[in-house]
mmCIF file of C-alpha atoms in Angstrom:
data_model
loop_
_atom_site.group_PDB
_atom_site.id
_atom_site.type_symbol
_atom_site.label_atom_id
_atom_site.label_comp_id
_atom_site.label_asym_id
_atom_site.label_seq_id
_atom_site.Cartn_x
_atom_site.Cartn_y
_atom_site.Cartn_z
ATOM 1 C CA UNK G 24 -29.199 -7.039 -35.392
ATOM 2 C CA UNK G 25 -27.749 -8.777 -38.434
ATOM 3 C CA UNK G 26 -25.340 -7.271 -40.921
ATOM 4 C CA UNK G 27 -28.081 -6.359 -43.438
ATOM 5 C CA UNK G 28 -30.049 -4.281 -40.793
ATOM 6 C CA UNK G 29 -26.891 -2.525 -39.704
ATOM 7 C CA UNK G 30 -26.003 -1.567 -43.330
ATOM 8 C CA UNK G 31 -29.478 -0.237 -43.825
ATOM 9 C CA UNK G 32 -29.299 1.893 -40.739
ATOM 10 C CA UNK G 33 -25.764 3.198 -41.604
ATOM 11 C CA UNK G 34 -26.943 4.138 -45.117
ATOM 12 C CA UNK G 35 -30.105 5.811 -43.822
ATOM 13 C CA UNK G 36 -28.013 7.852 -41.422
ATOM 14 C CA UNK G 37 -25.476 8.703 -44.091
ATOM 15 C CA UNK G 38 -28.142 9.988 -46.445
ATOM 16 C CA UNK G 39 -30.027 11.882 -43.756
ATOM 17 C CA UNK G 40 -26.963 13.859 -42.673
ATOM 18 C CA UNK G 41 -27.034 16.005 -45.815
ATOM 19 C CA UNK G 42 -23.418 17.045 -45.633
ATOM 20 C CA UNK G 43 -23.213 17.248 -41.849
ATOM 21 C CA UNK G 44 -20.357 15.426 -40.063
ATOM 22 C CA UNK G 45 -20.627 11.753 -39.389
ATOM 23 C CA UNK G 46 -21.737 11.595 -35.692
ATOM 24 C CA UNK G 47 -19.439 8.717 -34.643
ATOM 25 C CA UNK G 48 -15.832 9.165 -33.703
ATOM 26 C CA UNK G 49 -14.442 7.455 -36.766
ATOM 27 C CA UNK G 50 -11.786 9.882 -38.088
ATOM 28 C CA UNK G 51 -10.844 7.431 -40.886
ATOM 29 C CA UNK G 52 -14.451 6.997 -42.089
ATOM 30 C CA UNK G 53 -14.133 9.173 -45.228
ATOM 31 C CA UNK G 54 -16.267 7.288 -47.670
ATOM 32 C CA UNK G 55 -19.666 5.634 -47.298
ATOM 33 C CA UNK G 56 -17.961 2.265 -47.528
ATOM 34 C CA UNK G 57 -15.631 3.191 -44.722
ATOM 35 C CA UNK G 58 -18.508 4.203 -42.525
ATOM 36 C CA UNK G 59 -20.431 1.049 -43.276
ATOM 37 C CA UNK G 60 -17.415 -1.101 -42.473
ATOM 38 C CA UNK G 61 -16.876 0.601 -39.098
ATOM 39 C CA UNK G 62 -20.564 0.375 -38.265
ATOM 40 C CA UNK G 63 -20.461 -3.318 -39.033
ATOM 41 C CA UNK G 64 -17.487 -3.849 -36.721
ATOM 42 C CA UNK G 65 -19.051 -1.976 -33.783
ATOM 43 C CA UNK G 66 -20.924 -4.206 -31.247
ATOM 44 C CA UNK G 67 -22.675 -1.083 -29.844
ATOM 45 C CA UNK G 68 -23.853 0.327 -33.156
ATOM 46 C CA UNK G 69 -27.486 -0.022 -32.143
ATOM 47 C CA UNK G 70 -27.062 2.472 -29.366
ATOM 48 C CA UNK G 71 -24.898 4.795 -31.394
ATOM 49 C CA UNK G 72 -27.514 4.867 -34.152
ATOM 50 C CA UNK G 73 -30.253 5.785 -31.696
ATOM 51 C CA UNK G 74 -28.170 8.535 -30.032
ATOM 52 C CA UNK G 75 -27.193 9.926 -33.462
ATOM 53 C CA UNK G 76 -30.726 10.321 -34.872
ATOM 54 C CA UNK G 77 -31.781 11.730 -31.479
ATOM 55 C CA UNK G 78 -29.062 14.308 -31.328
ATOM 56 C CA UNK G 79 -29.308 15.288 -35.016
ATOM 57 C CA UNK G 80 -33.112 15.422 -35.062
ATOM 58 C CA UNK G 81 -33.371 12.688 -37.712
ATOM 59 C CA UNK G 82 -36.609 10.682 -37.554
ATOM 60 C CA UNK G 83 -36.680 7.031 -36.812
ATOM 61 C CA UNK G 84 -37.189 5.221 -40.184
ATOM 62 C CA UNK G 85 -40.567 3.623 -40.704
ATOM 63 C CA UNK G 86 -39.035 0.472 -42.169
ATOM 64 C CA UNK G 87 -37.030 -0.203 -39.030
ATOM 65 C CA UNK G 88 -38.912 -2.900 -37.073
ATOM 66 C CA UNK G 89 -36.221 -3.885 -34.575
ATOM 67 C CA UNK G 90 -38.025 -3.577 -31.154
ATOM 68 C CA UNK G 91 -34.746 -3.052 -29.312
ATOM 69 C CA UNK G 92 -33.854 -0.027 -31.436
ATOM 70 C CA UNK G 93 -37.349 1.452 -31.430
ATOM 71 C CA UNK G 94 -37.730 1.042 -27.681
ATOM 72 C CA UNK G 95 -34.353 2.617 -27.087
ATOM 73 C CA UNK G 96 -35.310 5.605 -29.319
ATOM 74 C CA UNK G 97 -38.632 6.012 -27.486
ATOM 75 C CA UNK G 98 -36.715 5.965 -24.176
ATOM 76 C CA UNK G 99 -34.013 8.469 -25.373
ATOM 77 C CA UNK G 100 -36.127 10.772 -27.494
ATOM 78 C CA UNK G 101 -39.581 10.624 -25.889
ATOM 79 C CA UNK G 102 -38.842 9.482 -22.354
ATOM 80 C CA UNK G 103 -41.000 6.336 -22.671
ATOM 81 C CA UNK G 104 -39.808 3.991 -19.908
ATOM 82 C CA UNK G 105 -40.004 0.236 -20.296
ATOM 83 C CA UNK G 106 -38.377 -1.938 -17.602
ATOM 84 C CA UNK G 107 -36.311 -4.032 -20.024
ATOM 85 C CA UNK G 108 -34.979 -0.822 -21.714
ATOM 86 C CA UNK G 109 -33.992 0.777 -18.407
ATOM 87 C CA UNK G 110 -32.296 -2.414 -17.284
ATOM 88 C CA UNK G 111 -30.341 -2.630 -20.527
ATOM 89 C CA UNK G 112 -29.063 0.873 -20.237
ATOM 90 C CA UNK G 113 -28.238 0.330 -16.552
ATOM 91 C CA UNK G 114 -26.102 -2.749 -17.451
ATOM 92 C CA UNK G 115 -24.205 -0.567 -19.947
ATOM 93 C CA UNK G 116 -23.513 2.224 -17.397
ATOM 94 C CA UNK G 117 -20.039 2.638 -15.876
ATOM 95 C CA UNK G 118 -21.374 1.525 -12.502
ATOM 96 C CA UNK G 119 -21.969 -1.970 -13.950
ATOM 97 C CA UNK G 120 -18.731 -2.471 -15.771
ATOM 98 C CA UNK G 121 -17.914 -5.682 -13.933
ATOM 99 C CA UNK G 122 -21.405 -7.207 -14.404
ATOM 100 C CA UNK G 123 -21.359 -6.169 -18.073
ATOM 101 C CA UNK G 124 -18.115 -8.141 -18.601
ATOM 102 C CA UNK G 125 -19.851 -11.260 -17.192
ATOM 103 C CA UNK G 126 -22.989 -10.689 -19.346
ATOM 104 C CA UNK G 127 -20.871 -10.150 -22.472
ATOM 105 C CA UNK G 128 -18.901 -13.321 -21.792
ATOM 106 C CA UNK G 129 -22.042 -15.341 -21.535
ATOM 107 C CA UNK G 130 -23.483 -13.814 -24.630
ATOM 108 C CA UNK G 131 -20.537 -14.979 -26.731
ATOM 109 C CA UNK G 132 -21.413 -18.550 -25.705
ATOM 110 C CA UNK G 133 -23.523 -18.892 -28.766
ATOM 111 C CA UNK G 134 -24.691 -22.418 -27.937
ATOM 112 C CA UNK G 135 -26.199 -21.357 -24.606
ATOM 113 C CA UNK G 136 -29.831 -20.279 -24.952
ATOM 114 C CA UNK G 137 -30.612 -16.733 -23.753
ATOM 115 C CA UNK G 138 -33.117 -18.275 -21.342
ATOM 116 C CA UNK G 139 -30.309 -20.175 -19.631
ATOM 117 C CA UNK G 140 -28.141 -17.077 -19.424
ATOM 118 C CA UNK G 141 -31.139 -15.326 -17.783
ATOM 119 C CA UNK G 142 -31.329 -18.052 -15.174
ATOM 120 C CA UNK G 143 -27.575 -17.889 -14.479
ATOM 121 C CA UNK G 144 -27.665 -14.060 -14.041
ATOM 122 C CA UNK G 145 -31.081 -13.621 -12.519
ATOM 123 C CA UNK G 146 -31.974 -11.104 -15.148
ATOM 124 C CA UNK G 147 -35.066 -11.023 -17.414
ATOM 125 C CA UNK G 148 -34.628 -12.459 -20.868
ATOM 126 C CA UNK G 149 -36.028 -9.379 -22.564
ATOM 127 C CA UNK G 150 -33.549 -7.089 -20.771
ATOM 128 C CA UNK G 151 -30.662 -9.261 -21.881
ATOM 129 C CA UNK G 152 -31.935 -9.352 -25.441
ATOM 130 C CA UNK G 153 -32.298 -5.544 -25.500
ATOM 131 C CA UNK G 154 -28.818 -5.141 -23.967
ATOM 132 C CA UNK G 155 -27.345 -7.564 -26.544
ATOM 133 C CA UNK G 156 -28.887 -5.783 -29.490
ATOM 134 C CA UNK G 157 -27.904 -2.319 -28.423
ATOM 135 C CA UNK G 158 -24.572 -2.710 -26.610
ATOM 136 C CA UNK G 159 -22.980 -6.077 -27.400
ATOM 137 C CA UNK G 160 -24.305 -7.426 -30.675
ATOM 138 C CA UNK G 161 -22.790 -10.922 -31.097
ATOM 139 C CA UNK G 162 -25.621 -13.417 -31.136
ATOM 140 C CA UNK G 163 -27.136 -12.065 -34.388
ATOM 141 C CA UNK G 164 -23.676 -12.039 -36.015
ATOM 142 C CA UNK G 165 -22.864 -15.730 -35.515
ATOM 143 C CA UNK G 166 -22.491 -16.078 -39.278
ATOM 144 C CA UNK G 167 -19.458 -13.783 -39.307
ATOM 145 C CA UNK G 168 -16.542 -15.618 -37.575
ATOM 146 C CA UNK G 169 -14.100 -12.762 -38.244
ATOM 147 C CA UNK G 170 -16.265 -10.295 -36.429
ATOM 148 C CA UNK G 171 -16.580 -12.589 -33.407
ATOM 149 C CA UNK G 172 -12.857 -13.498 -33.397
ATOM 150 C CA UNK G 173 -11.836 -9.788 -33.382
ATOM 151 C CA UNK G 174 -13.939 -9.253 -30.276
ATOM 152 C CA UNK G 175 -12.737 -12.329 -28.341
ATOM 153 C CA UNK G 176 -9.177 -12.452 -29.723
ATOM 154 C CA UNK G 177 -8.337 -8.859 -30.812
ATOM 155 C CA UNK G 178 -4.615 -9.738 -30.853
ATOM 156 C CA UNK G 179 -5.293 -13.281 -32.177
ATOM 157 C CA UNK G 180 -4.752 -16.380 -29.984
ATOM 158 C CA UNK G 181 -0.981 -15.731 -30.138
ATOM 159 C CA UNK G 182 -1.424 -12.776 -27.738
ATOM 160 C CA UNK G 183 -2.378 -15.290 -25.031
ATOM 161 C CA UNK G 184 0.942 -16.980 -25.273
ATOM 162 C CA UNK G 185 2.892 -14.003 -24.026
ATOM 163 C CA UNK G 186 3.275 -14.500 -20.289
ATOM 164 C CA UNK G 187 4.752 -11.017 -19.828
ATOM 165 C CA UNK G 188 1.528 -9.428 -21.089
ATOM 166 C CA UNK G 189 -1.297 -11.113 -19.202
ATOM 167 C CA UNK G 190 -4.847 -10.751 -20.446
ATOM 168 C CA UNK G 191 -7.243 -8.588 -18.378
ATOM 169 C CA UNK G 192 -10.125 -10.226 -16.527
ATOM 170 C CA UNK G 193 -12.714 -9.176 -19.125
ATOM 171 C CA UNK G 194 -10.679 -10.765 -21.940
ATOM 172 C CA UNK G 195 -10.210 -13.995 -19.999
ATOM 173 C CA UNK G 196 -13.921 -14.207 -19.291
ATOM 174 C CA UNK G 197 -14.776 -13.565 -22.976
ATOM 175 C CA UNK G 198 -12.482 -16.311 -24.058
ATOM 176 C CA UNK G 199 -13.829 -18.673 -21.415
ATOM 177 C CA UNK G 200 -17.404 -18.024 -22.549
ATOM 178 C CA UNK G 201 -16.505 -18.423 -26.251
ATOM 179 C CA UNK G 202 -14.544 -21.639 -25.726
ATOM 180 C CA UNK G 203 -16.146 -23.316 -22.719
ATOM 181 C CA UNK G 204 -19.651 -21.844 -22.377
ATOM 182 C CA UNK G 205 -21.786 -19.672 -20.122
ATOM 183 C CA UNK G 206 -21.652 -22.265 -17.256
ATOM 184 C CA UNK G 207 -17.960 -21.842 -17.012
ATOM 185 C CA UNK G 208 -18.293 -18.020 -16.920
ATOM 186 C CA UNK G 209 -20.803 -18.383 -14.086
ATOM 187 C CA UNK G 210 -18.279 -20.487 -12.160
ATOM 188 C CA UNK G 211 -15.398 -18.047 -12.764
ATOM 189 C CA UNK G 212 -17.619 -15.106 -11.837
ATOM 190 C CA UNK G 213 -18.541 -16.763 -8.559
ATOM 191 C CA UNK G 214 -22.186 -17.158 -9.476
ATOM 192 C CA UNK G 215 -22.009 -20.908 -8.636
ATOM 193 C CA UNK G 216 -20.984 -21.856 -5.069
ATOM 194 C CA UNK G 217 -18.610 -24.584 -6.181
ATOM 195 C CA UNK G 218 -17.500 -26.554 -9.167
ATOM 196 C CA UNK G 219 -20.082 -29.327 -8.608
ATOM 197 C CA UNK G 220 -22.787 -26.919 -9.804
ATOM 198 C CA UNK G 221 -21.189 -26.831 -13.271
ATOM 199 C CA UNK G 222 -21.911 -29.566 -15.767
ATOM 200 C CA UNK G 223 -18.446 -30.624 -16.977
ATOM 201 C CA UNK G 224 -18.318 -32.913 -19.973
ATOM 202 C CA UNK G 225 -15.097 -34.896 -20.284
ATOM 203 C CA UNK G 226 -13.314 -32.317 -18.079
ATOM 204 C CA UNK G 227 -10.028 -34.195 -18.054
ATOM 205 C CA UNK G 228 -10.063 -34.622 -21.861
ATOM 206 C CA UNK G 229 -10.909 -30.944 -22.353
ATOM 207 C CA UNK G 230 -7.976 -29.980 -20.048
ATOM 208 C CA UNK G 231 -5.590 -32.261 -21.938
ATOM 209 C CA UNK G 232 -6.716 -30.723 -25.241
ATOM 210 C CA UNK G 233 -6.266 -27.177 -23.878
ATOM 211 C CA UNK G 234 -2.747 -27.943 -22.616
ATOM 212 C CA UNK G 235 -1.687 -29.718 -25.811
ATOM 213 C CA UNK G 236 -3.111 -26.885 -27.994
ATOM 214 C CA UNK G 237 -1.320 -24.215 -26.054
ATOM 215 C CA UNK G 238 1.996 -26.228 -25.960
ATOM 216 C CA UNK G 239 1.774 -26.914 -29.633
ATOM 217 C CA UNK G 240 1.223 -23.260 -30.443
ATOM 218 C CA UNK G 241 4.226 -22.283 -28.304
ATOM 219 C CA UNK G 242 6.504 -24.676 -30.166
ATOM 220 C CA UNK G 243 5.053 -23.923 -33.622
ATOM 221 C CA UNK G 244 5.520 -20.215 -33.195
ATOM 222 C CA UNK G 245 8.975 -20.187 -31.566
ATOM 223 C CA UNK G 246 7.911 -19.540 -27.992
ATOM 224 C CA UNK G 247 9.234 -22.850 -26.715
ATOM 225 C CA UNK G 248 11.920 -25.324 -27.883
ATOM 226 C CA UNK G 249 10.349 -28.823 -28.576
ATOM 227 C CA UNK G 250 13.111 -30.594 -26.652
ATOM 228 C CA UNK G 251 12.632 -28.286 -23.681
ATOM 229 C CA UNK G 252 8.871 -28.962 -23.714
ATOM 230 C CA UNK G 253 9.370 -32.713 -23.842
ATOM 231 C CA UNK G 254 11.965 -32.737 -21.035
ATOM 232 C CA UNK G 255 9.866 -30.562 -18.728
ATOM 233 C CA UNK G 256 6.622 -32.388 -19.520
ATOM 234 C CA UNK G 257 8.222 -35.711 -18.547
ATOM 235 C CA UNK G 258 9.558 -34.090 -15.367
ATOM 236 C CA UNK G 259 6.157 -32.629 -14.480
ATOM 237 C CA UNK G 260 4.388 -35.899 -15.084
ATOM 238 C CA UNK G 261 6.883 -37.759 -12.831
ATOM 239 C CA UNK G 262 6.553 -35.064 -10.158
ATOM 240 C CA UNK G 263 2.801 -35.300 -10.203
ATOM 241 C CA UNK G 264 2.957 -39.015 -9.458
ATOM 242 C CA UNK G 265 4.958 -38.495 -6.293
ATOM 243 C CA UNK G 266 3.506 -35.091 -5.348
ATOM 244 C CA UNK G 267 -0.173 -35.222 -6.241
ATOM 245 C CA UNK G 268 -2.018 -31.900 -6.383
ATOM 246 C CA UNK G 269 -4.046 -30.997 -3.375
ATOM 247 C CA UNK G 270 -7.813 -31.340 -3.844
ATOM 248 C CA UNK G 271 -9.600 -28.084 -4.479
ATOM 249 C CA UNK G 272 -13.363 -27.538 -4.274
ATOM 250 C CA UNK G 273 -13.769 -28.513 -7.928
ATOM 251 C CA UNK G 274 -14.305 -31.968 -9.370
ATOM 252 C CA UNK G 275 -11.213 -34.037 -8.478
ATOM 253 C CA UNK G 276 -8.905 -31.036 -8.395
ATOM 254 C CA UNK G 277 -9.046 -30.729 -12.131
ATOM 255 C CA UNK G 278 -9.040 -26.931 -12.215
ATOM 256 C CA UNK G 279 -6.157 -26.699 -9.722
ATOM 257 C CA UNK G 280 -4.124 -29.246 -11.743
ATOM 258 C CA UNK G 281 -4.849 -27.350 -14.959
ATOM 259 C CA UNK G 282 -3.850 -24.003 -13.386
ATOM 260 C CA UNK G 283 -0.640 -25.549 -12.124
ATOM 261 C CA UNK G 284 0.323 -26.991 -15.496
ATOM 262 C CA UNK G 285 -0.608 -23.801 -17.395
ATOM 263 C CA UNK G 286 1.556 -21.890 -14.949
ATOM 264 C CA UNK G 287 4.494 -24.224 -15.646
ATOM 265 C CA UNK G 288 4.020 -23.645 -19.396
ATOM 266 C CA UNK G 289 4.064 -19.851 -18.841
ATOM 267 C CA UNK G 290 7.238 -20.079 -16.772
ATOM 268 C CA UNK G 291 8.857 -22.182 -19.516
ATOM 269 C CA UNK G 292 7.929 -19.627 -22.107
ATOM 270 C CA UNK G 293 9.325 -16.769 -20.081
ATOM 271 C CA UNK G 294 12.564 -18.708 -19.437
ATOM 272 C CA UNK G 295 12.987 -19.457 -23.127
ATOM 273 C CA UNK G 296 12.891 -15.785 -24.167
#
């Protein structure tokens, strides 16, 4: 659902409450503008809207033509079961937390067609579309970079530079999907048997850019002294020439080399504090 549809639903709900309490847990949502803003920032607003009108006995608006919302309402309010709706709610259940993290991370790969994500996950396209609309609305919000950035980098990119506060697996997968695509998420999740199944474009160049970007951010924001970085980078390069990294199962050991170098940067950052 795009921002306009979300605003319309939030305003419809607000008007239909007739003085009753706002049904979402938004203690700071005092004004209508506050409530709209919080609704727009909620990836799962579609589901919350359906549950709210169901619990409060508010009818589904005739002007709402979003199939995902209507099918969810028919399921919750009337017990009408459709396979894709049941599958979407199952993915969002606590029993599927791990799988949902993988699905979410693929959905933020906006350049990857939903059909390809369906192939990677072995899930029907319609189920994924319903899940995305109701529980993790990112693909219809591609025109709002601030919204997406807050989901993928809630503490900004700087949070990833703190080696003492490592990101959880879900956050790492989200960032991999956003930056490197759904194929990379599939590899990290173990959906591909080995790295050869992943189409890697200019893998070495991408790794170099990643390392350079991270090192530059560390220096720029006081996490690492420039002279220290240069000295250790020279040492690492010389060491790699005489002690080549062992081959892993990926293409040419690129991932293992990258992990090793990123680990060195983390250790340098910790030592510099």
